[in-house]
Coordinates of C-alpha atoms in Angstrom, one line a residue:
M214 CA 1.1 1.5 19.0
R215 CA -1.4 -0.4 17.6
Y216 CA -4.3 0.9 15.8
F217 CA -8.0 -0.8 14.1
Y218 CA -9.6 0.9 11.9
V219 CA -12.2 -1.6 11.5
L220 CA -15.6 -1.9 8.3
W221 CA -18.7 -3.9 9.1
G222 CA -17.8 -7.1 11.5
K223 CA -15.9 -7.6 14.1
N224 CA -11.2 -8.0 13.9
E225 CA -10.9 -11.8 13.5
M226 CA -7.1 -11.7 12.8
S227 CA -7.2 -15.2 12.0
S228 CA -9.4 -15.5 9.4
N229 CA -8.1 -12.7 6.6
E230 CA -5.6 -12.5 3.9
V231 CA -2.7 -10.4 5.1
C232 CA -1.4 -7.1 3.3
L233 CA 1.7 -5.8 4.1
L234 CA 2.6 -2.3 3.5
L235 CA 5.6 -1.2 3.3
G236 CA 7.9 1.8 2.4
A237 CA 10.5 4.2 4.3
T238 CA 9.6 7.3 6.2
G239 CA 7.1 9.7 5.1
V240 CA 5.8 8.2 1.3
G241 CA 1.7 8.5 2.2
K242 CA 1.3 4.9 3.4
T243 CA -1.1 5.8 6.6
L244 CA -2.5 8.6 3.8
L245 CA -3.1 5.9 1.8
M246 CA -5.4 3.5 4.6
K247 CA -6.9 7.0 5.7
R248 CA -8.4 7.4 2.0
L249 CA -9.3 4.2 0.9
H250 CA -11.2 3.5 4.2
N251 CA -13.2 7.0 3.9
I252 CA -13.8 5.5 -0.3
L253 CA -15.1 2.0 1.6
C254 CA -17.3 3.8 3.7
V255 CA -19.3 6.5 0.9
Q256 CA -18.9 3.5 -1.4
F257 CA -20.9 1.7 1.7
V258 CA -23.8 4.9 3.3
N259 CA -24.5 6.3 -0.1
L260 CA -23.3 3.4 -2.8
H261 CA -22.1 5.4 -5.3
G262 CA -18.7 5.1 -5.9
L263 CA -16.5 7.7 -5.3
G264 CA -17.8 10.7 -3.8
E265 CA -16.5 13.1 -2.8
L266 CA -12.7 12.8 -1.3
G267 CA -12.5 15.1 1.5
A268 CA -10.1 17.2 3.8
T269 CA -6.9 15.7 3.5
P270 CA -6.8 14.1 6.4
S271 CA -4.1 14.7 9.2
T272 CA -1.4 12.1 9.8
L273 CA 0.9 11.6 11.6
P274 CA 4.5 9.1 10.8
T275 CA 3.4 5.4 11.9
V276 CA 6.6 5.1 15.2
G277 CA 5.2 0.5 15.2
T278 CA 2.0 -0.7 13.1
N279 CA -1.6 0.5 11.8
L280 CA -3.7 -2.5 10.8
T281 CA -7.3 -1.6 9.0
D282 CA -9.5 -4.3 7.8
L283 CA -10.9 -3.6 4.4
T284 CA -13.8 -5.6 3.2
L285 CA -13.8 -5.6 -0.9
K286 CA -16.1 -7.6 -2.5
R287 CA -17.1 -9.7 -0.3
K288 CA -14.1 -10.9 1.2
K289 CA -12.2 -9.5 4.5
L290 CA -8.5 -8.4 4.0
T291 CA -6.5 -6.5 6.6
V292 CA -3.4 -3.9 6.0
R293 CA -0.3 -3.9 7.8
E294 CA 0.9 -0.8 7.6
L295 CA 5.0 -0.8 8.7
G296 CA 6.5 3.0 10.0
G297 CA 9.3 3.3 7.1
C298 CA 11.0 3.4 11.1
M299 CA 11.0 0.0 11.5
G300 CA 12.4 -1.3 7.9
P301 CA 15.9 -3.2 9.8
I302 CA 12.6 -5.4 11.3
W303 CA 9.7 -6.0 8.5
P304 CA 10.9 -9.5 7.7
S305 CA 9.9 -10.7 10.7
Y306 CA 6.0 -9.9 9.7
F307 CA 6.4 -11.2 5.6
K308 CA 5.9 -15.5 6.5
D309 CA 1.7 -13.5 7.6
C310 CA 1.0 -11.7 4.8
S311 CA -0.5 -12.7 1.1
S312 CA 0.1 -9.4 -0.7
V313 CA 2.0 -6.5 -0.5
M314 CA 2.1 -2.9 -1.4
F315 CA 5.1 -1.2 -1.8
M316 CA 4.8 2.7 -1.8
V317 CA 8.0 5.6 -3.0
D318 CA 7.6 9.2 -2.9
S319 CA 8.2 9.6 -6.6
A320 CA 8.7 13.3 -6.0
N321 CA 11.8 12.5 -3.2
I322 CA 14.6 12.1 -5.7
A323 CA 17.4 11.8 -2.8
Q324 CA 15.2 8.3 -1.8
I325 CA 14.8 6.4 -4.4
S326 CA 17.9 4.3 -4.7
S327 CA 17.4 3.5 -0.8
S328 CA 13.5 3.0 -1.6
C329 CA 14.6 1.3 -5.0
I330 CA 17.7 -1.3 -2.4
Q331 CA 14.4 -2.3 0.6
L332 CA 11.8 -3.5 -2.8
L333 CA 14.8 -5.5 -3.3
S334 CA 15.0 -6.6 -0.3
V335 CA 11.5 -7.4 0.1
L336 CA 11.0 -9.0 -3.1
S337 CA 14.3 -11.6 -2.6
A338 CA 12.6 -12.3 1.3
E339 CA 11.9 -16.0 1.1
P340 CA 8.5 -16.0 2.8
L341 CA 7.7 -13.7 -0.3
R342 CA 7.7 -15.2 -3.4
S343 CA 5.0 -16.3 -4.2
A344 CA 3.5 -12.9 -2.8
S345 CA 1.5 -10.5 -5.2
V346 CA 3.7 -7.4 -5.7
L347 CA 1.8 -3.9 -5.9
I348 CA 4.0 -1.2 -6.1
L349 CA 3.1 2.5 -5.6
F350 CA 4.6 5.3 -7.2
N351 CA 3.0 7.8 -5.0
K352 CA 3.1 12.2 -5.1
R353 CA 2.5 12.1 -8.1
D354 CA 0.9 15.6 -8.2
M355 CA 3.6 16.9 -6.7
H356 CA 6.4 18.6 -9.4
C357 CA 9.3 17.1 -8.9
T358 CA 12.7 17.4 -11.8
M359 CA 11.4 14.0 -13.3
S360 CA 9.0 12.1 -14.8
L361 CA 7.2 8.8 -14.5
V362 CA 9.0 7.4 -17.4
E363 CA 12.1 8.3 -15.5
V364 CA 12.2 8.0 -11.9
K365 CA 11.2 4.0 -12.7
S366 CA 13.8 4.0 -15.0
L367 CA 16.2 5.5 -12.3
F368 CA 13.8 2.6 -9.5
R369 CA 14.9 -0.5 -12.4
M370 CA 11.7 -1.0 -12.8
D371 CA 11.6 -3.4 -16.6
D372 CA 14.9 -5.0 -14.5
I373 CA 13.0 -5.8 -11.2
I374 CA 10.0 -7.6 -12.9
A375 CA 11.8 -9.5 -15.1
S376 CA 13.9 -10.7 -12.4
A377 CA 11.0 -10.9 -9.7
T378 CA 9.2 -14.6 -8.8
Q379 CA 6.6 -12.2 -7.5
P380 CA 3.6 -11.2 -10.6
I381 CA 4.4 -7.2 -10.4
T382 CA 2.1 -4.0 -10.7
T383 CA 2.8 -0.8 -11.0
L384 CA 0.3 2.2 -10.4
E385 CA 1.2 6.0 -9.6
L386 CA -0.9 8.2 -7.4
S387 CA -1.9 10.4 -5.2
A388 CA -3.7 9.7 -2.3
R389 CA -3.6 13.9 -1.2
S390 CA -5.9 14.5 -4.6
G391 CA -7.4 11.1 -4.8
E392 CA -5.5 10.1 -8.3
G393 CA -5.3 6.1 -8.7
L394 CA -7.1 5.7 -5.9
Q395 CA -10.1 3.1 -7.6
E396 CA -7.2 1.0 -9.5
V397 CA -5.5 0.6 -5.8
L398 CA -8.8 -0.9 -4.9
S399 CA -9.1 -2.0 -7.9
W400 CA -5.5 -3.9 -7.3
L401 CA -6.7 -5.3 -3.3
E402 CA -9.9 -6.5 -5.2
S403 CA -8.9 -8.7 -7.8
I404 CA -5.9 -11.3 -4.3
T405 CA -8.7 -11.5 -2.6
V406 CA -11.1 -13.3 -5.4
K407 CA -7.5 -15.7 -6.0

């Protein structure tokens, strides 16, 4: 099933840049996209920045793909969120994208190593060798047993960044509380002006 969140215009997939949003099931990808959509709607309507995030929207695990069209600095970007359960077929979507956001649940220590393996598979894919990559450490509002420095160390972020062919940015955020969402929008804007 496909869901379209279209902002300010028709959905014209062929003329948009495409950013993939990847990560394991339950890391917060759908909530992130709903929050970004709400922020852009508030900015468009009120023209006063972030405004109120409002109540946390409900989400269901994505089975398939969600498409969200965003207008950032007068350019359109389509974010294609792929369900975590679709991991084995993610590569079939790689050739159609120019950037990747990879989300990690930093509060789920048991999932860190499998997320790292998934990320390495994504970064080594030939169609993504020059794609801009944003790694999002989500759920920083939750109590977890390790600090972000420890999570990044376990993830071996320094080694991944040093060996990757892609430009990689890392951000911590809480899609639930809204912390870090403006930085995600800034990164998305930066990749659309290239």
